[in-house]
mmCIF file of C-alpha atoms and ligand atoms in Angstrom:
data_model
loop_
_atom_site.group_PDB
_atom_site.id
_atom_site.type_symbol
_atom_site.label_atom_id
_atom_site.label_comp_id
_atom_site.label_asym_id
_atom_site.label_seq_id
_atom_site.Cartn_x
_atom_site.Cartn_y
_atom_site.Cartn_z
ATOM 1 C CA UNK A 226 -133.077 230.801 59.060
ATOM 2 C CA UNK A 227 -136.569 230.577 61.040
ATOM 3 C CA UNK A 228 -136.670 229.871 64.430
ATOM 4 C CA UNK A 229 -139.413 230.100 67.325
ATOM 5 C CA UNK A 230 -138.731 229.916 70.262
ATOM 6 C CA UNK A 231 -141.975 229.640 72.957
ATOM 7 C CA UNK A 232 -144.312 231.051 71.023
ATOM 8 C CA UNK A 233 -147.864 232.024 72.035
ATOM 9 C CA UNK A 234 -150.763 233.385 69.770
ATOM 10 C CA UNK A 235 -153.884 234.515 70.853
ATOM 11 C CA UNK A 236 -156.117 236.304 68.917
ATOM 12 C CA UNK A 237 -158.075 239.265 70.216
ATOM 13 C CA UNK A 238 -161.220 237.036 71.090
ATOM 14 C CA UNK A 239 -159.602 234.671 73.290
ATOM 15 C CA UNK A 240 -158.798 231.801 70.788
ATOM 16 C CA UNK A 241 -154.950 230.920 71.380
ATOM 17 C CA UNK A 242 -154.077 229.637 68.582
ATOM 18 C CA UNK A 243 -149.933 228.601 69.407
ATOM 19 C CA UNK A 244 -149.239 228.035 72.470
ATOM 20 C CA UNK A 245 -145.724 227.267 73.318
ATOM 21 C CA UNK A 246 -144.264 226.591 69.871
ATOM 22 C CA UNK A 247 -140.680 226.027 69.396
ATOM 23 C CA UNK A 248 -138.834 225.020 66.220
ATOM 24 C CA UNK A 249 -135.894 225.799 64.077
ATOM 25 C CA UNK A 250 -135.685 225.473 60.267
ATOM 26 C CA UNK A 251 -132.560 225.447 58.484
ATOM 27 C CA UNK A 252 -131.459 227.230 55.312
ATOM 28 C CA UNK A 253 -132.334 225.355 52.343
ATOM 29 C CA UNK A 254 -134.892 222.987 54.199
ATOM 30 C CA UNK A 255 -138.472 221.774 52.711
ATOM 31 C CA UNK A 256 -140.935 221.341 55.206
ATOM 32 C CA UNK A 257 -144.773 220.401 55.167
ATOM 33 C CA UNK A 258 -146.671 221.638 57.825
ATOM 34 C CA UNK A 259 -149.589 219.391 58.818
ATOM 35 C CA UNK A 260 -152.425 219.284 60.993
ATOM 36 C CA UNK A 261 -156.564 219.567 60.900
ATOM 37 C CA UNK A 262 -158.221 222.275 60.736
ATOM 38 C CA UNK A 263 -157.862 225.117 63.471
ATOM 39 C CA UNK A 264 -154.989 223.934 64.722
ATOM 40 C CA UNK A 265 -152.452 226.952 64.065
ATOM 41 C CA UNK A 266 -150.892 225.777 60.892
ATOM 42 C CA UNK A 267 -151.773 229.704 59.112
ATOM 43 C CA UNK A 268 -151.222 231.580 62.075
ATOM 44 C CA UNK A 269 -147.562 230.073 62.184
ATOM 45 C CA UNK A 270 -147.187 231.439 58.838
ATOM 46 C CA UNK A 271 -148.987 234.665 59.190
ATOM 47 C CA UNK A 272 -146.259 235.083 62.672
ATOM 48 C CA UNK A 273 -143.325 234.518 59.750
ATOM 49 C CA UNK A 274 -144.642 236.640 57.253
ATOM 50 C CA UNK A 275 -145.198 239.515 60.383
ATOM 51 C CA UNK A 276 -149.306 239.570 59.656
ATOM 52 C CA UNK A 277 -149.815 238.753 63.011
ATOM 53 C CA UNK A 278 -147.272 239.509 66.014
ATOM 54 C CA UNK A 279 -147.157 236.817 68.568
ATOM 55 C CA UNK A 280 -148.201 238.082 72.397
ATOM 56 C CA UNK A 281 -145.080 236.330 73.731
ATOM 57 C CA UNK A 282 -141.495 234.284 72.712
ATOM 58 C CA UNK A 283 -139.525 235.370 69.616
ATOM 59 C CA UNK A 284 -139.527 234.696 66.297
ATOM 60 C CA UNK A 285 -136.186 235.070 64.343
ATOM 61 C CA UNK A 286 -135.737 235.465 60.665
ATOM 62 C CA UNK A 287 -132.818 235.562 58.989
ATOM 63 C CA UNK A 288 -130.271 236.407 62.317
ATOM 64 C CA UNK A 289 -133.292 239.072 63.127
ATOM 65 C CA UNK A 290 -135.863 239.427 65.876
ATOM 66 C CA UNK A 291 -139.090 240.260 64.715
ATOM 67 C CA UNK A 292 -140.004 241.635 67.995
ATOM 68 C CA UNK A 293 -137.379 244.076 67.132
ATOM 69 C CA UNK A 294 -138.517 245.225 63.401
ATOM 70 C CA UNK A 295 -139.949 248.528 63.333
ATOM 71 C CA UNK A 296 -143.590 248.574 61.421
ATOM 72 C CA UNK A 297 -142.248 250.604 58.363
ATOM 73 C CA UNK A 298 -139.033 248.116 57.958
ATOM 74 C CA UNK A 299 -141.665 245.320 57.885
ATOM 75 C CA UNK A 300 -141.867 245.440 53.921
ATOM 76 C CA UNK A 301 -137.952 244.918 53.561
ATOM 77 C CA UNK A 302 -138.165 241.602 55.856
ATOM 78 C CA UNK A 303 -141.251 240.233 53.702
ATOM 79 C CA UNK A 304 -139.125 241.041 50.719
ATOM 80 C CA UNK A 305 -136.928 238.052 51.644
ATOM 81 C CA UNK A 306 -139.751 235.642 51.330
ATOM 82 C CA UNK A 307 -141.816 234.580 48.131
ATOM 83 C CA UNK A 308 -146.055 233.887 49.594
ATOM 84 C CA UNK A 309 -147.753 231.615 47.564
ATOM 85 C CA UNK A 310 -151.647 231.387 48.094
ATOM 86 C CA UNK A 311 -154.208 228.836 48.184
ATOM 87 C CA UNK A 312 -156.469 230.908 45.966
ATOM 88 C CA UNK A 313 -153.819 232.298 43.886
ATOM 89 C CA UNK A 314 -154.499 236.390 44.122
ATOM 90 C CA UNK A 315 -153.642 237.007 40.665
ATOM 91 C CA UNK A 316 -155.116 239.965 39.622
ATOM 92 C CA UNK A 317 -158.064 239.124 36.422
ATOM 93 C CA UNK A 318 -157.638 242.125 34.193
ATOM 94 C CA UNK A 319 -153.753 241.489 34.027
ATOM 95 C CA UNK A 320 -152.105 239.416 31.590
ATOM 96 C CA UNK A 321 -149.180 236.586 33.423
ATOM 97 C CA UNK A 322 -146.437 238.980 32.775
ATOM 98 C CA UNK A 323 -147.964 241.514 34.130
ATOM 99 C CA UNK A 324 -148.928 239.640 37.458
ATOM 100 C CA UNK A 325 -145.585 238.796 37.626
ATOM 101 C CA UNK A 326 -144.379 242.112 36.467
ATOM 102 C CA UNK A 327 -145.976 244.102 39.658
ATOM 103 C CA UNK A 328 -144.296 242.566 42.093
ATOM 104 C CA UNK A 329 -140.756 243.610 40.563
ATOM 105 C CA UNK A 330 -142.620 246.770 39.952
ATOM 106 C CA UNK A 331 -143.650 247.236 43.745
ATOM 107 C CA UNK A 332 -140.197 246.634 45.006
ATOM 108 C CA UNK A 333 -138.567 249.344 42.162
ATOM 109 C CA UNK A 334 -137.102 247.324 39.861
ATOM 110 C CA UNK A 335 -136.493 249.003 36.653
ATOM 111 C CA UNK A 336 -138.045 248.408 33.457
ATOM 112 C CA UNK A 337 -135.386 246.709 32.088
ATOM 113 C CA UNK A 338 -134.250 244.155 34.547
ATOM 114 C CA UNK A 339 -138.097 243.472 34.917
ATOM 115 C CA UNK A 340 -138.104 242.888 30.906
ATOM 116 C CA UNK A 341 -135.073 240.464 31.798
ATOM 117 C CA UNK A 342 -136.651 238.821 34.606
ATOM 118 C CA UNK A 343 -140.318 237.685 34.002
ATOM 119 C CA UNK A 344 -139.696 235.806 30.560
ATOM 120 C CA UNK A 345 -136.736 233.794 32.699
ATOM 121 C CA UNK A 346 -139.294 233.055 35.410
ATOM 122 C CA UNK A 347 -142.425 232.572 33.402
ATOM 123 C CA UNK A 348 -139.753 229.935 31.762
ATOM 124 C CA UNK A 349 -138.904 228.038 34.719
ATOM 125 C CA UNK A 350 -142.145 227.481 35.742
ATOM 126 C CA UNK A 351 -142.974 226.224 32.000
ATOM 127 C CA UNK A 352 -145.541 228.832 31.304
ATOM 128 C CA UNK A 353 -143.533 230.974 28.402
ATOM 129 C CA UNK A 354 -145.969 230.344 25.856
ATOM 130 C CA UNK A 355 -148.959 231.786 28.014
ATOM 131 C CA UNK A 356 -146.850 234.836 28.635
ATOM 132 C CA UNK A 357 -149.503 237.228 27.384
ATOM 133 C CA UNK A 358 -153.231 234.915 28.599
ATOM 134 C CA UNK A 359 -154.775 236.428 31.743
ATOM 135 C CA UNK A 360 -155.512 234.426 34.658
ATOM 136 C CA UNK A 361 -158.794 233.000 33.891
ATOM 137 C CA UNK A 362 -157.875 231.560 30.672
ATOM 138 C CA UNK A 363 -155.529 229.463 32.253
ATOM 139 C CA UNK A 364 -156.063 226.256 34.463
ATOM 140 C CA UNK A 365 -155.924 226.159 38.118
ATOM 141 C CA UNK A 366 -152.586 224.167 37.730
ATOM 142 C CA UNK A 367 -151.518 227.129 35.835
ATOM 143 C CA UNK A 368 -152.427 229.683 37.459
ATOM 144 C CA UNK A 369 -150.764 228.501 40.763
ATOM 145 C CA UNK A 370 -147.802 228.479 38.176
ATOM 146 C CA UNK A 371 -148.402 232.428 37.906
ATOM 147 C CA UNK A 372 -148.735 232.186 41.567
ATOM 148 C CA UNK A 373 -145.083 230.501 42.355
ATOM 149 C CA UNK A 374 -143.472 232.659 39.333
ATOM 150 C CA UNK A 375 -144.586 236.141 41.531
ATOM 151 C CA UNK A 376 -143.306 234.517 44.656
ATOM 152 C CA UNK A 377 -140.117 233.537 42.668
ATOM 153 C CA UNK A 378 -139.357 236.421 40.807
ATOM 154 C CA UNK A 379 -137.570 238.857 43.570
ATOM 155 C CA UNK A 380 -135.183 236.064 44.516
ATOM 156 C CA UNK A 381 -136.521 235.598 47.757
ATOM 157 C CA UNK A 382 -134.677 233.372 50.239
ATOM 158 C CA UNK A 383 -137.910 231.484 51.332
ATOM 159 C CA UNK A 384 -141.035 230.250 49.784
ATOM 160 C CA UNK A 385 -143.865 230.527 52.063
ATOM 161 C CA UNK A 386 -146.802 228.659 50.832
ATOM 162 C CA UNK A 387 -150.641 228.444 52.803
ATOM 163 C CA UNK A 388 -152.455 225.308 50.808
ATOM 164 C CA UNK A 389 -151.219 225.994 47.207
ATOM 165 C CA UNK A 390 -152.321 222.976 45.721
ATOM 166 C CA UNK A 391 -155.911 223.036 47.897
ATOM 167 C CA UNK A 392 -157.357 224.455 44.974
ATOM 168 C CA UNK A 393 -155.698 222.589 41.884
ATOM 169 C CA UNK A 394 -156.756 219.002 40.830
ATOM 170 C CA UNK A 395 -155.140 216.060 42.495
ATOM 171 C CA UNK A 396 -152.634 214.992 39.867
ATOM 172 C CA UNK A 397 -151.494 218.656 39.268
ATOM 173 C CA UNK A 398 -150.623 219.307 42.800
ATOM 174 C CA UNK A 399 -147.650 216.613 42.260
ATOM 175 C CA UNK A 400 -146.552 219.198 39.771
ATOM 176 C CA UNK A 401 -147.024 222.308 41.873
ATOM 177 C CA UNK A 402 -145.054 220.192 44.514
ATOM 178 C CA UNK A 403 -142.020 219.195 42.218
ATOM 179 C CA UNK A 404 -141.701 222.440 41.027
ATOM 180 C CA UNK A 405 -141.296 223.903 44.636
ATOM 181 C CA UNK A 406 -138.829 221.047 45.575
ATOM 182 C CA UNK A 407 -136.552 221.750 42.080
ATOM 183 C CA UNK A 408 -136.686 225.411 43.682
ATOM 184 C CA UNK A 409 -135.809 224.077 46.736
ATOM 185 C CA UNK A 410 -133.315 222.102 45.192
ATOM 186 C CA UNK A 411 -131.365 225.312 43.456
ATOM 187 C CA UNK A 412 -130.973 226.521 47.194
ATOM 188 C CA UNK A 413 -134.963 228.121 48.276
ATOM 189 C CA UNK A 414 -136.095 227.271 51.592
ATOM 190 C CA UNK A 415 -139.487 226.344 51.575
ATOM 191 C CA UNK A 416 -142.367 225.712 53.967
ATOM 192 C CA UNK A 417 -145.370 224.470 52.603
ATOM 193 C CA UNK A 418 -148.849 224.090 54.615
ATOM 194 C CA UNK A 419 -151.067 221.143 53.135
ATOM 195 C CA UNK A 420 -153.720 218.836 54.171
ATOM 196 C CA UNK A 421 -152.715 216.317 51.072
ATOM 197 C CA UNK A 422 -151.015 212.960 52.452
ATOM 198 C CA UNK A 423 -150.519 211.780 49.319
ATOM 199 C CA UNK A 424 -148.052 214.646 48.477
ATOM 200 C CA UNK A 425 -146.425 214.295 52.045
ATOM 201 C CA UNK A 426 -145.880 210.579 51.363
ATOM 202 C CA UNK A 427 -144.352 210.859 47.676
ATOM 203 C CA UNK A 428 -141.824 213.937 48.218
ATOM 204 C CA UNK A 429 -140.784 212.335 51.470
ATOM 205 C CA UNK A 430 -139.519 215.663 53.151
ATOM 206 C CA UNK A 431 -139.494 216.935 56.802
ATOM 207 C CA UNK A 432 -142.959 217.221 58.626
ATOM 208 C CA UNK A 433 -143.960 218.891 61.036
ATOM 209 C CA UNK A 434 -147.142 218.493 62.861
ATOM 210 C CA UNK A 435 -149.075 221.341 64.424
ATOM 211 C CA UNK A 436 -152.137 219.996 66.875
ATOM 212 C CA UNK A 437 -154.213 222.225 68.796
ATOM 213 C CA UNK A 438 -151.432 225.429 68.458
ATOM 214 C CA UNK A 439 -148.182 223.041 69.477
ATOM 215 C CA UNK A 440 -145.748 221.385 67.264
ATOM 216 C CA UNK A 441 -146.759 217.772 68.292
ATOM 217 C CA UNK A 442 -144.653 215.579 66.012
ATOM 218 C CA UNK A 443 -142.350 216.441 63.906
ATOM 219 C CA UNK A 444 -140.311 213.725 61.461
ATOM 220 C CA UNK A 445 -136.315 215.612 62.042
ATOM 221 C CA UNK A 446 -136.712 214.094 65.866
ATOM 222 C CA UNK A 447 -137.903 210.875 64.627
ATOM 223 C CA UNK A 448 -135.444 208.064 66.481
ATOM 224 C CA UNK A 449 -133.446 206.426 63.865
ATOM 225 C CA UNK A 450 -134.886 203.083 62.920
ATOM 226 C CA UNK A 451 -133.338 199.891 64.924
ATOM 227 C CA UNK A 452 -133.097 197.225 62.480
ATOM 228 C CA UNK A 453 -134.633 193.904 63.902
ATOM 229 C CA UNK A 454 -131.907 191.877 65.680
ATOM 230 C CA UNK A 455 -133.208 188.249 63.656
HETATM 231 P P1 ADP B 11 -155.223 226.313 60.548
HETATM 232 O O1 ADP B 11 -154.452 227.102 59.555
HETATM 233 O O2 ADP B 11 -154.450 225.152 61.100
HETATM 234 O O3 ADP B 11 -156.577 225.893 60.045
HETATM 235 P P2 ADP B 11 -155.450 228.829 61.977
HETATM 236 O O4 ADP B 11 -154.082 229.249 62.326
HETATM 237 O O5 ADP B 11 -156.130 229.478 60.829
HETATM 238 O O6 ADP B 11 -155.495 227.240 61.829
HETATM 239 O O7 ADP B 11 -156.390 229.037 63.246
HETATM 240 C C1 ADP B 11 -156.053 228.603 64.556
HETATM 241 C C2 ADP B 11 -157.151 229.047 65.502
HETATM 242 O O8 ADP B 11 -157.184 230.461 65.583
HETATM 243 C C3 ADP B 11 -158.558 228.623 65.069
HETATM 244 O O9 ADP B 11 -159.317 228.325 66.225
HETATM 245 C C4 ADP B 11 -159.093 229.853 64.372
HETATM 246 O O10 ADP B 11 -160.499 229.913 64.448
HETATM 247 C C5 ADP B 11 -158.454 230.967 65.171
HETATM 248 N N1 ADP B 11 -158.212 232.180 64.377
HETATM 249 C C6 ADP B 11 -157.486 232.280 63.242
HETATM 250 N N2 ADP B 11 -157.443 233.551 62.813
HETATM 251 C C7 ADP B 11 -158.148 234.280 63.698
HETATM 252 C C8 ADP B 11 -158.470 235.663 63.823
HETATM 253 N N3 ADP B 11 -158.018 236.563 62.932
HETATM 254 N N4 ADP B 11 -159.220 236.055 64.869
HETATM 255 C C9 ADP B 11 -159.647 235.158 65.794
HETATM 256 N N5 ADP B 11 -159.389 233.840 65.745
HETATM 257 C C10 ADP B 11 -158.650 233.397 64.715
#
């Protein structure tokens, strides 16, 4: 589904941020990306989501070489992946179906299958009865709800989330996180970037560890444990 194969990133000022990154994810996989600060963690997104082009190695999504997508056909590849955002980017002076409306809008979807659509996935993510609130009348909790809804609600084959629960309280972000892993669970790849251990610890899903732009640990490698012999 997402594979890199020797990747290097460096940005126009001279900061290489990958260098030499290599790693497959399967269909239907969770993964939490880890690392500090600066290490590459958003640039490895921003290379998956085509923001940024590598300088060299390829990146393939879905069976196709981004080095190979033409700049106008990059909208149809990002249609196959949901972006969820630290900060949310809901837009203020729209109401939660509306958020969630535009993005069926922006991809044509008709009036009617949209009128389908967002009740079913303002459902899911239990926020029918705020249906017609605007964002900031709702919680952070919530409105990262709003958030995963709009990355939901085109059926994308991926989830691609940068920090979503960095800005949420503590105990909600175990909700933000379960609801990704039941979408997960119903088939949605998803790669999450975090800085939370706690959540890494309870969900108990494949890590990978980015440290100064290379994958430096990551737990699908991890030996299998050798019981003690006594
Ligand atoms: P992380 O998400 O792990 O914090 P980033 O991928 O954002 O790391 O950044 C990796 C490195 O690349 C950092 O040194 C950062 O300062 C640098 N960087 C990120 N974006 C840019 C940019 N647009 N221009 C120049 N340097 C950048």
């Amino acid at each position: 589904m997402i594979e890199f194969i020797d990747v290097f990133k460096t940005y126009g000022n001279g900061t290489e941020a990958l260098r030499g990154v290599n790693l497959k994810v399967e269909k239907g996989e969770f993964v939490f990306i880890v690392g500090s600060s600066g290490a590459g963690k958003s640039t490895f997104l921003k290379l998956i989501t085509c923001e940024e082009a590598p300088n060299s190695g390829e990146i393939i999504v879905n069976g196709r070489k981004l080095s190979t997508v033409k700049k106008r056909d990059i909208p149809y590849v990002r249609r196959t992946m949901g972006m969820v955002f630290q900060d949310f980017r809901l837009i203020d002076k729209m109401t939660v179906f509306d958020n969630v409306a535009f993005a069926m809008h922006v991809v044509g979807a008709s009036q009617r299958e949209i009128k389908k659509r967002v009740p079913y996935i303002l459902n899911l993510v239990g926020l029918k009865e705020k249906i017609n609130c605007r964002p900031k009348e709702l919680s952070g909790g919530e409105q990262q709800r709003v958030g995963l809804a709009r990355a939901l609600v085109n059926n994308p084959s991926m989830i691609i989330a940068d920090e979503p629960t960095g800005n949420i309280d503590p105990a909600l972000s175990f909700e933000i996180v379960g609801l990704l892993s039941e979408i997960n669970r119903r088939g949605t790849t998803v790669l999450m970037v975090t800085h939370e251990h706690r959540l890494v610890k309870h969900f108990r899903r494949r890590v990978v560890e980015i440290h100064d732009g290379l994958v430096v640990a990551d737990s699908c490698n991890l030996a299998l444990e050798v019981p003690d012999e006594n």
